[in-house]
Amino acid sequence: VWMLADNSSSMMERRGDLAETAHSIAVASRHVQSLRLSFWAWSGAMLRVSRRSGDRPRSFSAARLWQTGGDPKDIWRLGRVSMGGTPDAHVMRWAVKAILAETRQGETPVILMMSDGSGVHDEDGKAVADHVKDARRKGIKVVGISMGEAVGQKYLERTYGNGNYIEWKGSIRQMA
């Protein structure tokens, strides 16, 4: 299970609650032997790319802050991770490929996409919903989790499908 947390600048006021909730989930997950869990922070490009190197600028960055077997206190590094935009479509496209590369035989990959925005299209013009459909075709379970009032029920249903999302409840603590 990958928890992918929006770390855009609009999440500044919610990062403490997000880290606290993720920390609690990580600690609780120790009691479930069959669960492999990772907590990621993602945003617009967190890393600078040298123009002289010929590299294309990155459309987003993701940092794994914790995974099963690690110290759950590492999740608190969220407060030190650079913030940027909300490139949801870019992140979902990457996550589909990356989680499959790490999935072991017999495991069902799960992505919990937590965002307070929609980051509508990637560089190929595909929306988050396109990547969610691709993920499901490949056997990945995807759940959208609204992290703010800007991501409403209509968007969640259109993007993740009926029953595959959690609506914003006013605060991260209420969501937990």
PDB file of N, CA, C and O in Angstrom, residues 18-96:
ATOM      1  N   LEU A  18      -1.280  15.829   8.887  1.00  0.00           N
ATOM      2  CA  LEU A  18      -1.039  14.747   7.936  1.00  0.00           C
ATOM      3  C   LEU A  18       0.061  13.817   8.457  1.00  0.00           C
ATOM      4  O   LEU A  18      -0.089  12.592   8.459  1.00  0.00           O
ATOM      5  N   ALA A  19       1.161  14.386   8.924  1.00  0.00           N
ATOM      6  CA  ALA A  19       2.262  13.577   9.457  1.00  0.00           C
ATOM      7  C   ALA A  19       1.813  12.797  10.695  1.00  0.00           C
ATOM      8  O   ALA A  19       2.162  11.621  10.854  1.00  0.00           O
ATOM      9  N   GLU A  20       1.044  13.434  11.559  1.00  0.00           N
ATOM     10  CA  GLU A  20       0.563  12.760  12.771  1.00  0.00           C
ATOM     11  C   GLU A  20      -0.317  11.562  12.426  1.00  0.00           C
ATOM     12  O   GLU A  20      -0.169  10.475  12.997  1.00  0.00           O
ATOM     13  N   THR A  21      -1.226  11.752  11.470  1.00  0.00           N
ATOM     14  CA  THR A  21      -2.114  10.668  11.055  1.00  0.00           C
ATOM     15  C   THR A  21      -1.325   9.543  10.383  1.00  0.00           C
ATOM     16  O   THR A  21      -1.525   8.364  10.695  1.00  0.00           O
ATOM     17  N   ALA A  22      -0.415   9.897   9.476  1.00  0.00           N
ATOM     18  CA  ALA A  22       0.399   8.883   8.790  1.00  0.00           C
ATOM     19  C   ALA A  22       1.272   8.130   9.802  1.00  0.00           C
ATOM     20  O   ALA A  22       1.443   6.903   9.691  1.00  0.00           O
ATOM     21  N   HIS A  23       1.812   8.833  10.782  1.00  0.00           N
ATOM     22  CA  HIS A  23       2.620   8.198  11.828  1.00  0.00           C
ATOM     23  C   HIS A  23       1.786   7.169  12.586  1.00  0.00           C
ATOM     24  O   HIS A  23       2.241   6.048  12.841  1.00  0.00           O
ATOM     25  N   SER A  24       0.567   7.531  12.944  1.00  0.00           N
ATOM     26  CA  SER A  24      -0.309   6.600  13.666  1.00  0.00           C
ATOM     27  C   SER A  24      -0.607   5.360  12.834  1.00  0.00           C
ATOM     28  O   SER A  24      -0.607   4.243  13.345  1.00  0.00           O
ATOM     29  N   ILE A  25      -0.853   5.556  11.539  1.00  0.00           N
ATOM     30  CA  ILE A  25      -1.106   4.423  10.644  1.00  0.00           C
ATOM     31  C   ILE A  25       0.131   3.531  10.559  1.00  0.00           C
ATOM     32  O   ILE A  25       0.035   2.304  10.603  1.00  0.00           O
ATOM     33  N   ALA A  26       1.308   4.152  10.443  1.00  0.00           N
ATOM     34  CA  ALA A  26       2.556   3.379  10.370  1.00  0.00           C
ATOM     35  C   ALA A  26       2.768   2.550  11.626  1.00  0.00           C
ATOM     36  O   ALA A  26       3.128   1.369  11.551  1.00  0.00           O
ATOM     37  N   VAL A  27       2.542   3.140  12.779  1.00  0.00           N
ATOM     38  CA  VAL A  27       2.712   2.413  14.049  1.00  0.00           C
ATOM     39  C   VAL A  27       1.705   1.267  14.122  1.00  0.00           C
ATOM     40  O   VAL A  27       2.064   0.140  14.471  1.00  0.00           O
ATOM     41  N   ALA A  28       0.457   1.529  13.765  1.00  0.00           N
ATOM     42  CA  ALA A  28      -0.572   0.483  13.795  1.00  0.00           C
ATOM     43  C   ALA A  28      -0.266  -0.640  12.814  1.00  0.00           C
ATOM     44  O   ALA A  28      -0.567  -1.806  13.083  1.00  0.00           O
ATOM     45  N   SER A  29       0.374  -0.308  11.688  1.00  0.00           N
ATOM     46  CA  SER A  29       0.646  -1.317  10.656  1.00  0.00           C
ATOM     47  C   SER A  29       1.648  -2.372  11.121  1.00  0.00           C
ATOM     48  O   SER A  29       1.722  -3.450  10.540  1.00  0.00           O
ATOM     49  N   ARG A  30       2.391  -2.086  12.166  1.00  0.00           N
ATOM     50  CA  ARG A  30       3.343  -3.083  12.695  1.00  0.00           C
ATOM     51  C   ARG A  30       2.649  -4.364  13.128  1.00  0.00           C
ATOM     52  O   ARG A  30       3.267  -5.419  13.196  1.00  0.00           O
ATOM     53  N   HIS A  31       1.367  -4.266  13.433  1.00  0.00           N
ATOM     54  CA  HIS A  31       0.605  -5.403  13.938  1.00  0.00           C
ATOM     55  C   HIS A  31      -0.043  -6.220  12.827  1.00  0.00           C
ATOM     56  O   HIS A  31      -0.754  -7.175  13.104  1.00  0.00           O
ATOM     57  N   VAL A  32       0.215  -5.847  11.578  1.00  0.00           N
ATOM     58  CA  VAL A  32      -0.352  -6.564  10.434  1.00  0.00           C
ATOM     59  C   VAL A  32       0.821  -7.111   9.622  1.00  0.00           C
ATOM     60  O   VAL A  32       1.408  -6.409   8.803  1.00  0.00           O
ATOM     61  N   GLN A  33       1.156  -8.359   9.869  1.00  0.00           N
ATOM     62  CA  GLN A  33       2.333  -8.975   9.248  1.00  0.00           C
ATOM     63  C   GLN A  33       2.273  -8.995   7.725  1.00  0.00           C
ATOM     64  O   GLN A  33       3.302  -8.919   7.067  1.00  0.00           O
ATOM     65  N   SER A  34       1.074  -9.102   7.163  1.00  0.00           N
ATOM     66  CA  SER A  34       0.955  -9.247   5.714  1.00  0.00           C
ATOM     67  C   SER A  34       0.898  -7.910   4.969  1.00  0.00           C
ATOM     68  O   SER A  34       0.739  -7.894   3.756  1.00  0.00           O
ATOM     69  N   LEU A  35       1.081  -6.787   5.672  1.00  0.00           N
ATOM     70  CA  LEU A  35       0.960  -5.472   5.062  1.00  0.00           C
ATOM     71  C   LEU A  35       2.330  -4.827   4.852  1.00  0.00           C
ATOM     72  O   LEU A  35       3.125  -4.733   5.782  1.00  0.00           O
ATOM     73  N   ARG A  36       2.581  -4.416   3.608  1.00  0.00           N
ATOM     74  CA  ARG A  36       3.757  -3.584   3.308  1.00  0.00           C
ATOM     75  C   ARG A  36       3.223  -2.209   2.961  1.00  0.00           C
ATOM     76  O   ARG A  36       2.384  -2.073   2.076  1.00  0.00           O
ATOM     77  N   LEU A  37       3.717  -1.210   3.653  1.00  0.00           N
ATOM     78  CA  LEU A  37       3.174   0.133   3.542  1.00  0.00           C
ATOM     79  C   LEU A  37       4.297   1.122   3.306  1.00  0.00           C
ATOM     80  O   LEU A  37       5.385   0.983   3.865  1.00  0.00           O
ATOM     81  N   SER A  38       4.043   2.139   2.463  1.00  0.00           N
ATOM     82  CA  SER A  38       4.996   3.223   2.227  1.00  0.00           C
ATOM     83  C   SER A  38       4.257   4.546   2.305  1.00  0.00           C
ATOM     84  O   SER A  38       3.112   4.650   1.858  1.00  0.00           O
ATOM     85  N   PHE A  39       4.924   5.559   2.846  1.00  0.00           N
ATOM     86  CA  PHE A  39       4.367   6.905   2.896  1.00  0.00           C
ATOM     87  C   PHE A  39       5.254   7.810   2.064  1.00  0.00           C
ATOM     88  O   PHE A  39       6.448   7.917   2.304  1.00  0.00           O
ATOM     89  N   TRP A  40       4.663   8.442   1.057  1.00  0.00           N
ATOM     90  CA  TRP A  40       5.362   9.312   0.116  1.00  0.00           C
ATOM     91  C   TRP A  40       4.817  10.722   0.206  1.00  0.00           C
ATOM     92  O   TRP A  40       3.619  10.922   0.375  1.00  0.00           O
ATOM     93  N   ALA A  41       5.684  11.712   0.044  1.00  0.00           N
ATOM     94  CA  ALA A  41       5.277  13.104  -0.145  1.00  0.00           C
ATOM     95  C   ALA A  41       5.590  13.456  -1.588  1.00  0.00           C
ATOM     96  O   ALA A  41       6.639  13.082  -2.101  1.00  0.00           O
ATOM     97  N   TRP A  42       4.675  14.141  -2.254  1.00  0.00           N
ATOM     98  CA  TRP A  42       4.902  14.529  -3.644  1.00  0.00           C
ATOM     99  C   TRP A  42       4.457  15.973  -3.862  1.00  0.00           C
ATOM    100  O   TRP A  42       3.652  16.504  -3.117  1.00  0.00           O
ATOM    101  N   SER A  43       5.026  16.583  -4.867  1.00  0.00           N
ATOM    102  CA  SER A  43       4.714  17.973  -5.166  1.00  0.00           C
ATOM    103  C   SER A  43       5.280  18.316  -6.535  1.00  0.00           C
ATOM    104  O   SER A  43       5.858  17.466  -7.207  1.00  0.00           O
ATOM    105  N   GLY A  44       5.126  19.593  -6.908  1.00  0.00           N
ATOM    106  CA  GLY A  44       5.826  20.068  -8.087  1.00  0.00           C
ATOM    107  C   GLY A  44       7.303  19.866  -7.834  1.00  0.00           C
ATOM    108  O   GLY A  44       7.723  19.562  -6.716  1.00  0.00           O
ATOM    109  N   ALA A  45       8.112  19.991  -8.840  1.00  0.00           N
ATOM    110  CA  ALA A  45       9.536  19.664  -8.744  1.00  0.00           C
ATOM    111  C   ALA A  45      10.183  20.176  -7.460  1.00  0.00           C
ATOM    112  O   ALA A  45      10.207  21.360  -7.192  1.00  0.00           O
ATOM    113  N   MET A  46      10.684  19.238  -6.651  1.00  0.00           N
ATOM    114  CA  MET A  46      11.387  19.560  -5.420  1.00  0.00           C
ATOM    115  C   MET A  46      12.883  19.668  -5.670  1.00  0.00           C
ATOM    116  O   MET A  46      13.604  20.246  -4.896  1.00  0.00           O
ATOM    117  N   LEU A  47      13.321  19.064  -6.758  1.00  0.00           N
ATOM    118  CA  LEU A  47      14.748  19.005  -7.060  1.00  0.00           C
ATOM    119  C   LEU A  47      15.072  19.932  -8.224  1.00  0.00           C
ATOM    120  O   LEU A  47      14.352  19.976  -9.214  1.00  0.00           O
ATOM    121  N   ARG A  48      16.173  20.631  -8.108  1.00  0.00           N
ATOM    122  CA  ARG A  48      16.596  21.485  -9.221  1.00  0.00           C
ATOM    123  C   ARG A  48      17.349  20.631 -10.243  1.00  0.00           C
ATOM    124  O   ARG A  48      18.106  19.750  -9.887  1.00  0.00           O
ATOM    125  N   VAL A  49      17.123  20.939 -11.491  1.00  0.00           N
ATOM    126  CA  VAL A  49      17.808  20.233 -12.573  1.00  0.00           C
ATOM    127  C   VAL A  49      18.646  21.259 -13.319  1.00  0.00           C
ATOM    128  O   VAL A  49      18.159  22.317 -13.706  1.00  0.00           O
ATOM    129  N   SER A  50      19.904  20.953 -13.521  1.00  0.00           N
ATOM    130  CA  SER A  50      20.803  21.875 -14.205  1.00  0.00           C
ATOM    131  C   SER A  50      20.408  22.025 -15.665  1.00  0.00           C
ATOM    132  O   SER A  50      20.256  21.040 -16.386  1.00  0.00           O
ATOM    133  N   ARG A  51      20.250  23.243 -16.106  1.00  0.00           N
ATOM    134  CA  ARG A  51      19.935  23.467 -17.526  1.00  0.00           C
ATOM    135  C   ARG A  51      21.116  23.091 -18.405  1.00  0.00           C
ATOM    136  O   ARG A  51      20.963  22.690 -19.534  1.00  0.00           O
ATOM    137  N   ARG A  52      22.344  23.219 -17.874  1.00  0.00           N
ATOM    138  CA  ARG A  52      23.536  22.879 -18.649  1.00  0.00           C
ATOM    139  C   ARG A  52      23.660  21.390 -18.904  1.00  0.00           C
ATOM    140  O   ARG A  52      24.298  20.965 -19.833  1.00  0.00           O
ATOM    141  N   SER A  53      23.035  20.581 -18.064  1.00  0.00           N
ATOM    142  CA  SER A  53      23.169  19.135 -18.216  1.00  0.00           C
ATOM    143  C   SER A  53      22.339  18.589 -19.372  1.00  0.00           C
ATOM    144  O   SER A  53      22.505  17.448 -19.769  1.00  0.00           O
ATOM    145  N   GLY A  54      21.419  19.416 -19.871  1.00  0.00           N
ATOM    146  CA  GLY A  54      20.566  18.947 -20.957  1.00  0.00           C
ATOM    147  C   GLY A  54      19.353  18.186 -20.457  1.00  0.00           C
ATOM    148  O   GLY A  54      18.526  17.743 -21.243  1.00  0.00           O
ATOM    149  N   ASP A  55      19.215  18.019 -19.145  1.00  0.00           N
ATOM    150  CA  ASP A  55      18.054  17.327 -18.588  1.00  0.00           C
ATOM    151  C   ASP A  55      16.806  18.187 -18.743  1.00  0.00           C
ATOM    152  O   ASP A  55      16.871  19.400 -18.660  1.00  0.00           O
ATOM    153  N   ARG A  56      15.677  17.527 -18.957  1.00  0.00           N
ATOM    154  CA  ARG A  56      14.398  18.235 -18.940  1.00  0.00           C
ATOM    155  C   ARG A  56      14.045  18.530 -17.491  1.00  0.00           C
ATOM    156  O   ARG A  56      14.278  17.703 -16.616  1.00  0.00           O
ATOM    157  N   PRO A  57      13.468  19.682 -17.227  1.00  0.00           N
ATOM    158  CA  PRO A  57      13.000  19.952 -15.866  1.00  0.00           C
ATOM    159  C   PRO A  57      11.982  18.890 -15.455  1.00  0.00           C
ATOM    160  O   PRO A  57      11.213  18.412 -16.286  1.00  0.00           O
ATOM    161  N   ARG A  58      11.981  18.531 -14.204  1.00  0.00           N
ATOM    162  CA  ARG A  58      11.046  17.527 -13.708  1.00  0.00           C
ATOM    163  C   ARG A  58       9.686  18.153 -13.490  1.00  0.00           C
ATOM    164  O   ARG A  58       9.578  19.278 -13.030  1.00  0.00           O
ATOM    165  N   SER A  59       8.638  17.425 -13.819  1.00  0.00           N
ATOM    166  CA  SER A  59       7.291  17.929 -13.642  1.00  0.00           C
ATOM    167  C   SER A  59       6.809  17.734 -12.209  1.00  0.00           C
ATOM    168  O   SER A  59       5.850  18.356 -11.785  1.00  0.00           O
ATOM    169  N   PHE A  60       7.463  16.856 -11.458  1.00  0.00           N
ATOM    170  CA  PHE A  60       7.111  16.612 -10.065  1.00  0.00           C
ATOM    171  C   PHE A  60       8.267  15.876  -9.399  1.00  0.00           C
ATOM    172  O   PHE A  60       9.188  15.395 -10.058  1.00  0.00           O
ATOM    173  N   SER A  61       8.188  15.777  -8.107  1.00  0.00           N
ATOM    174  CA  SER A  61       9.124  14.954  -7.343  1.00  0.00           C
ATOM    175  C   SER A  61       8.333  14.202  -6.280  1.00  0.00           C
ATOM    176  O   SER A  61       7.302  14.688  -5.810  1.00  0.00           O
ATOM    177  N   ALA A  62       8.825  13.052  -5.922  1.00  0.00           N
ATOM    178  CA  ALA A  62       8.223  12.263  -4.853  1.00  0.00           C
ATOM    179  C   ALA A  62       9.347  11.772  -3.950  1.00  0.00           C
ATOM    180  O   ALA A  62      10.408  11.379  -4.435  1.00  0.00           O
ATOM    181  N   ALA A  63       9.104  11.813  -2.652  1.00  0.00           N
ATOM    182  CA  ALA A  63      10.093  11.360  -1.684  1.00  0.00           C
ATOM    183  C   ALA A  63       9.445  10.343  -0.746  1.00  0.00           C
ATOM    184  O   ALA A  63       8.428  10.644  -0.111  1.00  0.00           O
ATOM    185  N   ARG A  64      10.027   9.132  -0.704  1.00  0.00           N
ATOM    186  CA  ARG A  64       9.512   8.136   0.236  1.00  0.00           C
ATOM    187  C   ARG A  64      10.073   8.492   1.617  1.00  0.00           C
ATOM    188  O   ARG A  64      11.270   8.453   1.837  1.00  0.00           O
ATOM    189  N   LEU A  65       9.173   8.818   2.519  1.00  0.00           N
ATOM    190  CA  LEU A  65       9.589   9.215   3.860  1.00  0.00           C
ATOM    191  C   LEU A  65       9.644   8.036   4.817  1.00  0.00           C
ATOM    192  O   LEU A  65      10.378   8.073   5.804  1.00  0.00           O
ATOM    193  N   TRP A  66       8.860   7.005   4.547  1.00  0.00           N
ATOM    194  CA  TRP A  66       8.824   5.847   5.438  1.00  0.00           C
ATOM    195  C   TRP A  66       8.301   4.646   4.668  1.00  0.00           C
ATOM    196  O   TRP A  66       7.497   4.771   3.743  1.00  0.00           O
ATOM    197  N   GLN A  67       8.771   3.456   5.078  1.00  0.00           N
ATOM    198  CA  GLN A  67       8.208   2.208   4.577  1.00  0.00           C
ATOM    199  C   GLN A  67       8.288   1.168   5.682  1.00  0.00           C
ATOM    200  O   GLN A  67       9.049   1.323   6.639  1.00  0.00           O
ATOM    201  N   THR A  68       7.484   0.127   5.555  1.00  0.00           N
ATOM    202  CA  THR A  68       7.455  -0.946   6.542  1.00  0.00           C
ATOM    203  C   THR A  68       8.881  -1.397   6.872  1.00  0.00           C
ATOM    204  O   THR A  68       9.699  -1.582   5.978  1.00  0.00           O
ATOM    205  N   GLY A  69       9.149  -1.546   8.147  1.00  0.00           N
ATOM    206  CA  GLY A  69      10.483  -1.943   8.613  1.00  0.00           C
ATOM    207  C   GLY A  69      11.310  -0.747   9.047  1.00  0.00           C
ATOM    208  O   GLY A  69      12.297  -0.886   9.750  1.00  0.00           O
ATOM    209  N   GLY A  70      10.912   0.445   8.629  1.00  0.00           N
ATOM    210  CA  GLY A  70      11.626   1.662   9.006  1.00  0.00           C
ATOM    211  C   GLY A  70      11.083   2.243  10.300  1.00  0.00           C
ATOM    212  O   GLY A  70      10.132   1.728  10.889  1.00  0.00           O
ATOM    213  N   ASP A  71      11.685   3.312  10.739  1.00  0.00           N
ATOM    214  CA  ASP A  71      11.253   3.996  11.952  1.00  0.00           C
ATOM    215  C   ASP A  71      10.115   4.949  11.596  1.00  0.00           C
ATOM    216  O   ASP A  71      10.312   5.882  10.815  1.00  0.00           O
ATOM    217  N   PRO A  72       8.914   4.746  12.148  1.00  0.00           N
ATOM    218  CA  PRO A  72       7.789   5.640  11.842  1.00  0.00           C
ATOM    219  C   PRO A  72       8.083   7.113  12.117  1.00  0.00           C
ATOM    220  O   PRO A  72       7.461   7.988  11.516  1.00  0.00           O
ATOM    221  N   LYS A  73       9.049   7.404  12.967  1.00  0.00           N
ATOM    222  CA  LYS A  73       9.414   8.797  13.237  1.00  0.00           C
ATOM    223  C   LYS A  73       9.923   9.490  11.973  1.00  0.00           C
ATOM    224  O   LYS A  73       9.878  10.717  11.881  1.00  0.00           O
ATOM    225  N   ASP A  74      10.384   8.716  10.987  1.00  0.00           N
ATOM    226  CA  ASP A  74      10.868   9.308   9.736  1.00  0.00           C
ATOM    227  C   ASP A  74       9.770  10.086   9.003  1.00  0.00           C
ATOM    228  O   ASP A  74      10.063  10.970   8.203  1.00  0.00           O
ATOM    229  N   ILE A  75       8.520   9.756   9.270  1.00  0.00           N
ATOM    230  CA  ILE A  75       7.406  10.461   8.633  1.00  0.00           C
ATOM    231  C   ILE A  75       7.437  11.939   8.994  1.00  0.00           C
ATOM    232  O   ILE A  75       7.042  12.792   8.198  1.00  0.00           O
ATOM    233  N   TRP A  76       7.965  12.265  10.154  1.00  0.00           N
ATOM    234  CA  TRP A  76       8.015  13.664  10.586  1.00  0.00           C
ATOM    235  C   TRP A  76       8.962  14.504   9.726  1.00  0.00           C
ATOM    236  O   TRP A  76       8.953  15.729   9.805  1.00  0.00           O
ATOM    237  N   ARG A  77       9.737  13.847   8.848  1.00  0.00           N
ATOM    238  CA  ARG A  77      10.574  14.597   7.895  1.00  0.00           C
ATOM    239  C   ARG A  77       9.728  15.362   6.886  1.00  0.00           C
ATOM    240  O   ARG A  77      10.238  16.208   6.161  1.00  0.00           O
ATOM    241  N   LEU A  78       8.433  15.087   6.851  1.00  0.00           N
ATOM    242  CA  LEU A  78       7.534  15.781   5.932  1.00  0.00           C
ATOM    243  C   LEU A  78       7.696  17.292   6.046  1.00  0.00           C
ATOM    244  O   LEU A  78       7.676  17.999   5.041  1.00  0.00           O
ATOM    245  N   GLY A  79       7.883  17.789   7.238  1.00  0.00           N
ATOM    246  CA  GLY A  79       8.032  19.228   7.446  1.00  0.00           C
ATOM    247  C   GLY A  79       9.284  19.820   6.838  1.00  0.00           C
ATOM    248  O   GLY A  79       9.394  21.034   6.696  1.00  0.00           O
ATOM    249  N   ARG A  80      10.251  18.970   6.455  1.00  0.00           N
ATOM    250  CA  ARG A  80      11.495  19.457   5.842  1.00  0.00           C
ATOM    251  C   ARG A  80      11.531  19.281   4.330  1.00  0.00           C
ATOM    252  O   ARG A  80      12.492  19.669   3.690  1.00  0.00           O
ATOM    253  N   VAL A  81      10.478  18.678   3.760  1.00  0.00           N
ATOM    254  CA  VAL A  81      10.433  18.437   2.321  1.00  0.00           C
ATOM    255  C   VAL A  81       9.921  19.699   1.624  1.00  0.00           C
ATOM    256  O   VAL A  81       8.932  20.292   2.045  1.00  0.00           O
ATOM    257  N   SER A  82      10.602  20.105   0.555  1.00  0.00           N
ATOM    258  CA  SER A  82      10.204  21.290  -0.209  1.00  0.00           C
ATOM    259  C   SER A  82       8.785  21.144  -0.736  1.00  0.00           C
ATOM    260  O   SER A  82       8.338  20.052  -1.060  1.00  0.00           O
ATOM    261  N   MET A  83       8.128  22.289  -0.843  1.00  0.00           N
ATOM    262  CA  MET A  83       6.751  22.298  -1.326  1.00  0.00           C
ATOM    263  C   MET A  83       6.704  22.902  -2.729  1.00  0.00           C
ATOM    264  O   MET A  83       7.579  23.659  -3.111  1.00  0.00           O
ATOM    265  N   GLY A  84       5.673  22.563  -3.478  1.00  0.00           N
ATOM    266  CA  GLY A  84       5.516  23.102  -4.825  1.00  0.00           C
ATOM    267  C   GLY A  84       4.067  23.058  -5.249  1.00  0.00           C
ATOM    268  O   GLY A  84       3.175  23.267  -4.442  1.00  0.00           O
ATOM    269  N   GLY A  85       3.819  22.721  -6.507  1.00  0.00           N
ATOM    270  CA  GLY A  85       2.464  22.679  -7.054  1.00  0.00           C
ATOM    271  C   GLY A  85       1.762  21.355  -6.798  1.00  0.00           C
ATOM    272  O   GLY A  85       2.184  20.561  -5.964  1.00  0.00           O
ATOM    273  N   THR A  86       0.677  21.126  -7.547  1.00  0.00           N
ATOM    274  CA  THR A  86      -0.163  19.942  -7.347  1.00  0.00           C
ATOM    275  C   THR A  86      -0.286  19.161  -8.653  1.00  0.00           C
ATOM    276  O   THR A  86      -1.323  19.194  -9.307  1.00  0.00           O
ATOM    277  N   PRO A  87       0.754  18.445  -9.060  1.00  0.00           N
ATOM    278  CA  PRO A  87       0.745  17.738 -10.349  1.00  0.00           C
ATOM    279  C   PRO A  87       0.176  16.315 -10.261  1.00  0.00           C
ATOM    280  O   PRO A  87       0.842  15.332 -10.567  1.00  0.00           O
ATOM    281  N   ASP A  88      -1.077  16.199  -9.835  1.00  0.00           N
ATOM    282  CA  ASP A  88      -1.691  14.891  -9.592  1.00  0.00           C
ATOM    283  C   ASP A  88      -1.554  13.907 -10.754  1.00  0.00           C
ATOM    284  O   ASP A  88      -1.254  12.740 -10.546  1.00  0.00           O
ATOM    285  N   ALA A  89      -1.819  14.365 -11.975  1.00  0.00           N
ATOM    286  CA  ALA A  89      -1.767  13.455 -13.126  1.00  0.00           C
ATOM    287  C   ALA A  89      -0.355  12.909 -13.336  1.00  0.00           C
ATOM    288  O   ALA A  89      -0.175  11.722 -13.600  1.00  0.00           O
ATOM    289  N   HIS A  90       0.642  13.764 -13.193  1.00  0.00           N
ATOM    290  CA  HIS A  90       2.041  13.321 -13.327  1.00  0.00           C
ATOM    291  C   HIS A  90       2.372  12.265 -12.269  1.00  0.00           C
ATOM    292  O   HIS A  90       3.008  11.254 -12.553  1.00  0.00           O
ATOM    293  N   VAL A  91       1.934  12.532 -11.047  1.00  0.00           N
ATOM    294  CA  VAL A  91       2.227  11.632  -9.928  1.00  0.00           C
ATOM    295  C   VAL A  91       1.541  10.285 -10.128  1.00  0.00           C
ATOM    296  O   VAL A  91       2.161   9.231  -9.937  1.00  0.00           O
ATOM    297  N   MET A  92       0.275  10.301 -10.526  1.00  0.00           N
ATOM    298  CA  MET A  92      -0.446   9.037 -10.717  1.00  0.00           C
ATOM    299  C   MET A  92       0.193   8.224 -11.838  1.00  0.00           C
ATOM    300  O   MET A  92       0.341   7.001 -11.714  1.00  0.00           O
ATOM    301  N   ARG A  93       0.599   8.866 -12.907  1.00  0.00           N
ATOM    302  CA  ARG A  93       1.262   8.159 -14.017  1.00  0.00           C
ATOM    303  C   ARG A  93       2.530   7.467 -13.525  1.00  0.00           C
ATOM    304  O   ARG A  93       2.770   6.291 -13.810  1.00  0.00           O
ATOM    305  N   TRP A  94       3.356   8.196 -12.771  1.00  0.00           N
ATOM    306  CA  TRP A  94       4.585   7.620 -12.229  1.00  0.00           C
ATOM    307  C   TRP A  94       4.271   6.486 -11.248  1.00  0.00           C
ATOM    308  O   TRP A  94       4.892   5.426 -11.299  1.00  0.00           O
ATOM    309  N   ALA A  95       3.300   6.711 -10.354  1.00  0.00           N
ATOM    310  CA  ALA A  95       3.004   5.737  -9.303  1.00  0.00           C
ATOM    311  C   ALA A  95       2.552   4.395  -9.870  1.00  0.00           C
ATOM    312  O   ALA A  95       2.904   3.341  -9.327  1.00  0.00           O
ATOM    313  N   VAL A  96       1.799   4.420 -10.959  1.00  0.00           N
ATOM    314  CA  VAL A  96       1.338   3.168 -11.576  1.00  0.00           C
ATOM    315  C   VAL A  96       2.534   2.305 -11.970  1.00  0.00           C
ATOM    316  O   VAL A  96       2.587   1.111 -11.663  1.00  0.00           O
TER     317      VAL A  96
END
